[in-house]
């Protein structure tokens, strides 16, 4: 997800989250300890060019200060991990991360393009068009919206949420696997395309290599969204009180099933990067495993700093943050993503 707008994200806000956002009260700023923010370092013309490509997991729209130049994507932080990385390394950043971005063109699942084409009629450049022969470093975190994983997770939450709180009211079985059953029955919005997303990632990385053959590329995997111990998560059909730190009306059985889909998608991304590195020895590309590092710091954990991913919805005083941050890395999460990515770049010579 870049300098783009609208408030879409990898896990696009559903009616459940919108309903919860309208109920957010004041006096909650003390509920979450926020890491100290530091001034953003000014780049110089001599700094190496760095292009950050990503969706909402890279954009960090729940973290202030937000980028005032982002008119197309509706929420990109100046303290997200790409900006932290650029500041630490002394790189000149072009941050194209954008909420809801996809590798496939046009609207699909929970996304709307962005990598190959402008999402706002040409006012904002396509992500790939920011990459050129002068690019020295690239971070890439995309494909989640193309895989169907995020859309299915969101649909499961929405279908189990009471109509009074913006959901469909279809209901989910607290003890069963309603969402898994709907997927296996072929229901729309419960389908996955992990192989298709894998192919889109492969094509995108090869295009980056073509345009910037000397660039070093870190492909950042997605962190844990669903806890390893799903029994920590309560089943509830309304977002009140939203500080109960759960993932909504999703049974433990469905959470385990969905977590397996997230893990399968991440494994496909890693396999793609490993395969490209072996096939193209001169392509300096590496995979950054964030999933394992985030275990024990997922939603349904005690409050931050131990929890690095927001629950659904995100417990913030600003209603917009509840939309942007739900099931996405919080401030602590982006700090950790910055550390992991910094350790991966520059890439050691193979």
Tab-separated table of C-alpha atoms in Angstrom:
chain	number	residue	atom	x	y	z
A	1	UNK	CA	0.000	0.000	0.000
A	2	UNK	CA	1.999	4.552	-1.301
A	3	UNK	CA	1.225	8.203	-1.676
A	4	UNK	CA	-2.378	7.031	-2.341
A	5	UNK	CA	-5.975	7.513	-0.678
A	6	UNK	CA	-9.338	6.101	0.642
A	7	UNK	CA	-9.278	4.043	3.804
A	8	UNK	CA	-8.877	0.535	2.431
A	9	UNK	CA	-6.375	-1.777	3.967
A	10	UNK	CA	-5.161	-5.367	3.812
A	11	UNK	CA	-8.023	-6.302	6.089
A	12	UNK	CA	-10.468	-3.783	4.668
A	13	UNK	CA	-12.838	-2.250	7.222
A	14	UNK	CA	-16.083	-4.149	7.381
A	15	UNK	CA	-19.383	-2.949	8.649
A	16	UNK	CA	-18.565	-4.495	12.028
A	17	UNK	CA	-15.518	-2.302	12.417
A	18	UNK	CA	-17.348	0.761	11.137
A	19	UNK	CA	-20.075	0.168	13.694
A	20	UNK	CA	-17.514	-0.256	16.454
A	21	UNK	CA	-15.751	2.926	15.418
A	22	UNK	CA	-18.927	4.938	15.910
A	23	UNK	CA	-19.038	3.700	19.497
A	24	UNK	CA	-15.499	4.621	20.465
A	25	UNK	CA	-15.472	6.863	23.497
A	26	UNK	CA	-13.057	9.375	24.925
A	27	UNK	CA	-10.770	8.801	27.859
A	28	UNK	CA	-9.042	5.741	26.406
A	29	UNK	CA	-5.704	7.257	25.500
A	30	UNK	CA	-4.126	5.672	28.553
A	31	UNK	CA	-5.195	2.195	27.455
A	32	UNK	CA	-2.247	1.845	25.129
A	33	UNK	CA	1.318	2.948	25.740
A	34	UNK	CA	2.663	4.449	22.529
A	35	UNK	CA	6.356	4.265	21.704
A	36	UNK	CA	8.061	7.625	21.628
A	37	UNK	CA	7.990	9.192	18.182
A	38	UNK	CA	11.146	10.741	16.808
A	39	UNK	CA	11.481	13.424	14.141
A	40	UNK	CA	11.641	12.101	10.604
A	41	UNK	CA	15.114	12.527	9.150
A	42	UNK	CA	15.364	14.786	6.104
A	43	UNK	CA	16.855	13.043	3.062
A	44	UNK	CA	19.644	14.512	0.974
A	45	UNK	CA	20.285	14.221	-2.743
A	46	UNK	CA	23.261	11.958	-2.050
A	47	UNK	CA	21.236	9.336	-0.160
A	48	UNK	CA	20.669	5.970	-1.867
A	49	UNK	CA	17.221	5.704	-3.458
A	50	UNK	CA	14.877	3.384	-1.604
A	51	UNK	CA	11.372	2.430	-2.817
A	52	UNK	CA	8.906	0.903	-0.354
A	53	UNK	CA	6.173	-1.141	-2.039
A	54	UNK	CA	3.357	-2.560	0.040
A	55	UNK	CA	-0.235	-2.735	1.186
A	56	UNK	CA	-1.729	-1.625	4.490
A	57	UNK	CA	0.642	-3.813	6.522
A	58	UNK	CA	3.461	-1.601	5.273
A	59	UNK	CA	1.475	1.641	5.262
A	60	UNK	CA	0.849	1.691	9.018
A	61	UNK	CA	-2.218	3.918	8.824
A	62	UNK	CA	-2.931	3.604	12.551
A	63	UNK	CA	0.285	5.355	13.556
A	64	UNK	CA	0.761	9.101	13.800
A	65	UNK	CA	2.000	11.255	12.236
A	66	UNK	CA	0.283	10.466	8.947
A	67	UNK	CA	1.725	11.453	5.584
A	68	UNK	CA	-0.012	14.686	4.500
A	69	UNK	CA	0.855	13.979	0.865
A	70	UNK	CA	-1.105	10.708	0.880
A	71	UNK	CA	-4.315	11.755	-0.848
A	72	UNK	CA	-5.127	8.475	-2.574
A	73	UNK	CA	-4.837	5.774	0.091
A	74	UNK	CA	-6.307	7.325	3.204
A	75	UNK	CA	-3.652	6.628	5.771
A	76	UNK	CA	0.078	6.101	5.498
A	77	UNK	CA	2.282	6.732	8.498
A	78	UNK	CA	5.516	8.680	8.555
A	79	UNK	CA	6.583	6.274	11.329
A	80	UNK	CA	5.804	3.011	9.527
A	81	UNK	CA	8.622	0.512	9.172
A	82	UNK	CA	9.705	1.766	5.711
A	83	UNK	CA	10.208	5.279	7.090
A	84	UNK	CA	11.989	3.969	10.166
A	85	UNK	CA	14.252	1.890	7.925
A	86	UNK	CA	15.072	4.842	5.684
A	87	UNK	CA	15.855	7.010	8.682
A	88	UNK	CA	18.111	4.390	10.264
A	89	UNK	CA	19.971	3.643	7.035
A	90	UNK	CA	20.170	7.155	5.629
A	91	UNK	CA	18.193	6.318	2.478
A	92	UNK	CA	16.028	8.596	0.356
A	93	UNK	CA	12.592	6.967	0.598
A	94	UNK	CA	9.782	6.856	-1.926
A	95	UNK	CA	6.990	5.221	0.054
A	96	UNK	CA	4.301	3.815	-2.233
A	97	UNK	CA	2.587	1.668	0.425
A	98	UNK	CA	-1.177	1.890	0.082
A	99	UNK	CA	-4.212	0.586	1.949
A	100	UNK	CA	-6.004	-2.107	-0.035
A	101	UNK	CA	-3.348	-2.359	-2.741
A	102	UNK	CA	-3.284	-5.443	-4.945
A	103	UNK	CA	-0.997	-6.887	-7.571
A	104	UNK	CA	-3.909	-7.771	-9.805
A	105	UNK	CA	-5.275	-4.842	-11.755
A	106	UNK	CA	-8.598	-3.385	-10.775
A	107	UNK	CA	-10.871	-4.402	-7.945
A	108	UNK	CA	-10.539	-7.957	-6.685
A	109	UNK	CA	-11.329	-9.291	-3.262
A	110	UNK	CA	-10.530	-6.569	-0.747
A	111	UNK	CA	-8.154	-4.625	-2.981
A	112	UNK	CA	-8.021	-2.271	-5.916
A	113	UNK	CA	-4.778	-2.547	-7.847
A	114	UNK	CA	-1.894	-0.130	-7.367
A	115	UNK	CA	1.228	-2.026	-8.358
A	116	UNK	CA	0.904	-1.989	-12.160
A	117	UNK	CA	-1.483	0.917	-12.539
A	118	UNK	CA	-2.433	4.171	-10.899
A	119	UNK	CA	-5.375	3.849	-8.558
A	120	UNK	CA	-6.558	7.443	-8.977
A	121	UNK	CA	-6.584	8.114	-12.691
A	122	UNK	CA	-2.908	8.940	-13.016
A	123	UNK	CA	-2.512	11.496	-10.233
A	124	UNK	CA	-0.529	8.918	-8.275
A	125	UNK	CA	2.093	6.863	-10.081
A	126	UNK	CA	1.822	3.094	-10.207
A	127	UNK	CA	4.112	1.567	-7.610
A	128	UNK	CA	6.342	-0.121	-10.166
A	129	UNK	CA	6.855	3.162	-12.014
A	130	UNK	CA	8.770	4.514	-9.009
A	131	UNK	CA	11.420	1.820	-9.531
A	132	UNK	CA	14.212	2.643	-11.986
A	133	UNK	CA	17.869	1.931	-12.658
A	134	UNK	CA	18.880	4.330	-9.885
A	135	UNK	CA	16.966	2.429	-7.204
A	136	UNK	CA	19.340	0.852	-4.682
A	137	UNK	CA	16.909	-0.740	-2.215
A	138	UNK	CA	13.336	-2.024	-2.358
A	139	UNK	CA	11.075	-3.470	0.309
A	140	UNK	CA	8.089	-5.426	-0.951
A	141	UNK	CA	5.095	-6.583	1.092
A	142	UNK	CA	2.123	-7.400	-1.105
A	143	UNK	CA	-0.109	-10.266	-2.167
A	144	UNK	CA	-2.247	-10.623	0.945
A	145	UNK	CA	-5.188	-8.935	-0.747
A	146	UNK	CA	-4.697	-11.048	-3.877
A	147	UNK	CA	-4.710	-14.345	-1.981
A	148	UNK	CA	-8.264	-14.122	-0.644
A	149	UNK	CA	-6.992	-14.729	2.876
A	150	UNK	CA	-7.804	-11.269	4.210
A	151	UNK	CA	-11.172	-11.077	2.457
A	152	UNK	CA	-12.259	-14.450	3.878
A	153	UNK	CA	-11.197	-13.467	7.391
A	154	UNK	CA	-13.150	-10.222	7.139
A	155	UNK	CA	-16.220	-11.935	5.667
A	156	UNK	CA	-16.205	-14.465	8.485
A	157	UNK	CA	-16.214	-11.683	11.089
A	158	UNK	CA	-18.911	-9.716	9.278
A	159	UNK	CA	-21.231	-12.692	8.767
A	160	UNK	CA	-21.159	-13.537	12.451
A	161	UNK	CA	-21.808	-9.996	13.652
A	162	UNK	CA	-25.292	-8.912	14.737
A	163	UNK	CA	-27.179	-6.671	12.331
A	164	UNK	CA	-27.578	-4.130	15.118
A	165	UNK	CA	-23.831	-3.664	14.928
A	166	UNK	CA	-23.490	-3.576	11.160
A	167	UNK	CA	-22.965	-7.246	10.372
A	168	UNK	CA	-25.024	-9.532	8.199
A	169	UNK	CA	-26.536	-11.387	11.117
A	170	UNK	CA	-26.111	-14.734	9.353
A	171	UNK	CA	-24.445	-16.063	12.455
A	172	UNK	CA	-21.431	-18.261	13.120
A	173	UNK	CA	-21.308	-21.354	15.303
A	174	UNK	CA	-19.213	-20.620	18.410
A	175	UNK	CA	-18.348	-24.309	18.722
A	176	UNK	CA	-18.118	-25.263	15.050
A	177	UNK	CA	-16.440	-24.266	11.803
A	178	UNK	CA	-19.094	-22.180	10.036
A	179	UNK	CA	-16.607	-20.211	7.954
A	180	UNK	CA	-14.627	-23.243	6.877
A	181	UNK	CA	-17.872	-24.985	5.911
A	182	UNK	CA	-18.982	-22.017	3.795
A	183	UNK	CA	-15.637	-21.995	2.036
A	184	UNK	CA	-15.774	-25.698	1.298
A	185	UNK	CA	-19.324	-25.238	-0.012
A	186	UNK	CA	-17.982	-22.741	-2.562
A	187	UNK	CA	-19.589	-19.589	-1.153
A	188	UNK	CA	-18.478	-16.296	-2.694
A	189	UNK	CA	-16.061	-14.240	-0.566
A	190	UNK	CA	-14.917	-17.419	1.177
A	191	UNK	CA	-12.571	-18.487	-1.592
A	192	UNK	CA	-8.766	-18.412	-1.769
A	193	UNK	CA	-6.309	-18.005	-4.611
A	194	UNK	CA	-2.943	-18.504	-2.970
A	195	UNK	CA	-1.325	-19.978	-6.131
A	196	UNK	CA	-2.623	-17.021	-8.141
A	197	UNK	CA	-1.223	-14.556	-5.616
A	198	UNK	CA	2.090	-16.411	-5.663
A	199	UNK	CA	2.296	-16.022	-9.444
A	200	UNK	CA	1.471	-12.313	-9.194
A	201	UNK	CA	4.265	-11.860	-6.650
A	202	UNK	CA	6.710	-13.675	-8.902
A	203	UNK	CA	5.828	-11.439	-11.865
A	204	UNK	CA	6.082	-8.295	-9.761
A	205	UNK	CA	9.514	-9.200	-8.377
A	206	UNK	CA	10.831	-10.037	-11.833
A	207	UNK	CA	9.641	-6.634	-13.053
A	208	UNK	CA	11.471	-4.930	-10.194
A	209	UNK	CA	14.604	-6.875	-11.142
A	210	UNK	CA	14.178	-5.867	-14.781
A	211	UNK	CA	13.864	-2.166	-13.978
A	212	UNK	CA	16.463	-2.053	-11.204
A	213	UNK	CA	18.893	-4.946	-11.759
A	214	UNK	CA	21.338	-3.588	-9.171
A	215	UNK	CA	18.755	-3.069	-6.453
A	216	UNK	CA	18.631	-5.151	-3.293
A	217	UNK	CA	15.093	-6.335	-2.589
A	218	UNK	CA	13.707	-7.478	0.765
A	219	UNK	CA	10.372	-9.278	0.511
A	220	UNK	CA	8.723	-8.822	3.896
A	221	UNK	CA	6.477	-11.671	5.022
A	222	UNK	CA	3.239	-11.048	6.872
A	223	UNK	CA	3.289	-11.256	10.677
A	224	UNK	CA	0.931	-13.375	12.777
A	225	UNK	CA	-2.643	-12.096	12.680
A	226	UNK	CA	-4.271	-15.056	14.480
A	227	UNK	CA	-2.769	-16.257	17.776
A	228	UNK	CA	-1.057	-19.581	18.181
A	229	UNK	CA	-3.253	-20.095	21.240
A	230	UNK	CA	-6.702	-19.253	19.885
A	231	UNK	CA	-8.351	-20.013	23.241
A	232	UNK	CA	-7.204	-16.544	24.290
A	233	UNK	CA	-9.817	-15.089	21.909
A	234	UNK	CA	-13.417	-14.667	23.038
A	235	UNK	CA	-16.331	-15.232	20.674
A	236	UNK	CA	-18.623	-12.190	20.573
A	237	UNK	CA	-21.178	-10.902	18.072
A	238	UNK	CA	-20.924	-7.205	18.858
A	239	UNK	CA	-17.935	-4.890	19.263
A	240	UNK	CA	-18.857	-3.773	22.791
A	241	UNK	CA	-16.788	-3.564	24.850
A	242	UNK	CA	-14.166	-3.386	22.142
A	243	UNK	CA	-11.335	-3.623	24.678
A	244	UNK	CA	-12.073	-7.302	25.266
A	245	UNK	CA	-9.202	-7.919	22.850
A	246	UNK	CA	-10.645	-10.539	20.558
A	247	UNK	CA	-11.273	-11.206	16.891
A	248	UNK	CA	-15.046	-11.081	16.882
A	249	UNK	CA	-17.572	-13.843	16.184
A	250	UNK	CA	-15.064	-16.400	14.935
A	251	UNK	CA	-14.921	-19.808	16.589
A	252	UNK	CA	-11.675	-21.334	17.756
A	253	UNK	CA	-12.020	-23.958	15.053
A	254	UNK	CA	-12.380	-21.340	12.327
A	255	UNK	CA	-9.473	-19.318	13.738
A	256	UNK	CA	-7.215	-22.366	13.513
A	257	UNK	CA	-8.400	-22.959	9.936
A	258	UNK	CA	-7.841	-19.320	8.940
A	259	UNK	CA	-4.424	-19.269	10.598
A	260	UNK	CA	-3.462	-22.229	8.435
A	261	UNK	CA	-4.406	-20.216	5.329
A	262	UNK	CA	-2.254	-17.284	6.463
A	263	UNK	CA	0.638	-19.664	7.049
A	264	UNK	CA	0.175	-21.313	3.650
A	265	UNK	CA	0.217	-17.916	1.970
A	266	UNK	CA	3.385	-16.861	3.784
A	267	UNK	CA	5.051	-20.147	2.842
A	268	UNK	CA	4.167	-19.532	-0.802
A	269	UNK	CA	5.797	-16.095	-0.663
A	270	UNK	CA	8.965	-17.514	0.859
A	271	UNK	CA	9.069	-20.290	-1.752
A	272	UNK	CA	8.732	-17.716	-4.519
A	273	UNK	CA	11.636	-15.652	-3.210
A	274	UNK	CA	13.821	-18.710	-2.654
A	275	UNK	CA	13.088	-19.917	-6.173
A	276	UNK	CA	13.881	-16.583	-7.788
A	277	UNK	CA	17.124	-16.225	-5.853
A	278	UNK	CA	18.211	-19.669	-7.049
A	279	UNK	CA	17.157	-19.098	-10.653
A	280	UNK	CA	18.558	-15.561	-10.937
A	281	UNK	CA	21.863	-15.537	-9.009
A	282	UNK	CA	22.447	-11.867	-9.787
A	283	UNK	CA	19.061	-10.882	-8.331
A	284	UNK	CA	19.758	-9.704	-4.780
A	285	UNK	CA	16.429	-10.693	-3.255
A	286	UNK	CA	15.787	-12.050	0.227
A	287	UNK	CA	12.791	-13.061	2.334
A	288	UNK	CA	12.200	-11.488	5.749
A	289	UNK	CA	10.425	-13.952	8.050
A	290	UNK	CA	8.276	-11.847	10.370
A	291	UNK	CA	5.714	-14.538	11.175
A	292	UNK	CA	7.805	-16.530	13.610
A	293	UNK	CA	9.149	-13.403	15.290
A	294	UNK	CA	5.629	-12.140	16.026
A	295	UNK	CA	4.448	-15.363	17.680
A	296	UNK	CA	3.307	-14.578	21.198
A	297	UNK	CA	2.587	-10.957	20.267
A	298	UNK	CA	-0.655	-11.402	18.318
A	299	UNK	CA	-4.185	-10.131	19.000
A	300	UNK	CA	-5.861	-11.601	22.096
A	301	UNK	CA	-2.600	-11.092	23.985
A	302	UNK	CA	-2.342	-8.632	26.890
A	303	UNK	CA	-2.074	-4.999	25.918
A	304	UNK	CA	1.003	-3.477	24.279
A	305	UNK	CA	3.966	-3.536	24.410
A	306	UNK	CA	3.479	-7.306	24.510
A	307	UNK	CA	0.849	-7.165	21.748
A	308	UNK	CA	2.201	-6.057	18.347
A	309	UNK	CA	-0.980	-6.595	16.305
A	310	UNK	CA	-4.242	-4.811	17.028
A	311	UNK	CA	-7.380	-6.835	17.774
A	312	UNK	CA	-10.644	-6.219	15.881
A	313	UNK	CA	-11.438	-3.380	16.205
A	314	UNK	CA	-8.322	-1.538	17.263
A	315	UNK	CA	-8.794	0.096	20.692
A	316	UNK	CA	-8.005	3.700	19.803
A	317	UNK	CA	-9.665	6.993	20.721
A	318	UNK	CA	-9.656	8.138	17.088
A	319	UNK	CA	-12.420	6.255	15.199
A	320	UNK	CA	-10.359	6.291	12.005
A	321	UNK	CA	-7.604	4.377	13.770
A	322	UNK	CA	-10.057	1.664	14.752
A	323	UNK	CA	-10.726	1.216	11.044
A	324	UNK	CA	-7.134	1.357	9.875
A	325	UNK	CA	-5.473	-0.539	12.654
A	326	UNK	CA	-7.696	-3.588	13.163
A	327	UNK	CA	-5.689	-6.837	12.789
A	328	UNK	CA	-2.657	-4.828	11.628
A	329	UNK	CA	0.693	-4.058	13.255
A	330	UNK	CA	0.546	-1.321	15.870
A	331	UNK	CA	3.406	1.021	16.786
A	332	UNK	CA	5.329	-1.755	18.499
A	333	UNK	CA	4.760	-4.030	15.537
A	334	UNK	CA	6.187	-1.505	13.098
A	335	UNK	CA	9.192	-1.008	15.354
A	336	UNK	CA	9.832	-4.749	15.192
A	337	UNK	CA	9.275	-4.881	11.435
A	338	UNK	CA	11.816	-2.075	11.047
A	339	UNK	CA	14.390	-4.032	13.069
A	340	UNK	CA	13.834	-7.234	11.107
A	341	UNK	CA	14.010	-5.511	7.728
A	342	UNK	CA	17.036	-3.486	8.734
A	343	UNK	CA	18.854	-6.704	9.586
A	344	UNK	CA	18.071	-8.061	6.102
A	345	UNK	CA	19.394	-5.037	4.184
A	346	UNK	CA	21.971	-4.654	2.779
A	347	UNK	CA	21.893	-8.263	1.623
A	348	UNK	CA	24.993	-10.293	2.328
A	349	UNK	CA	26.815	-11.291	-0.847
A	350	UNK	CA	25.852	-14.765	-1.979
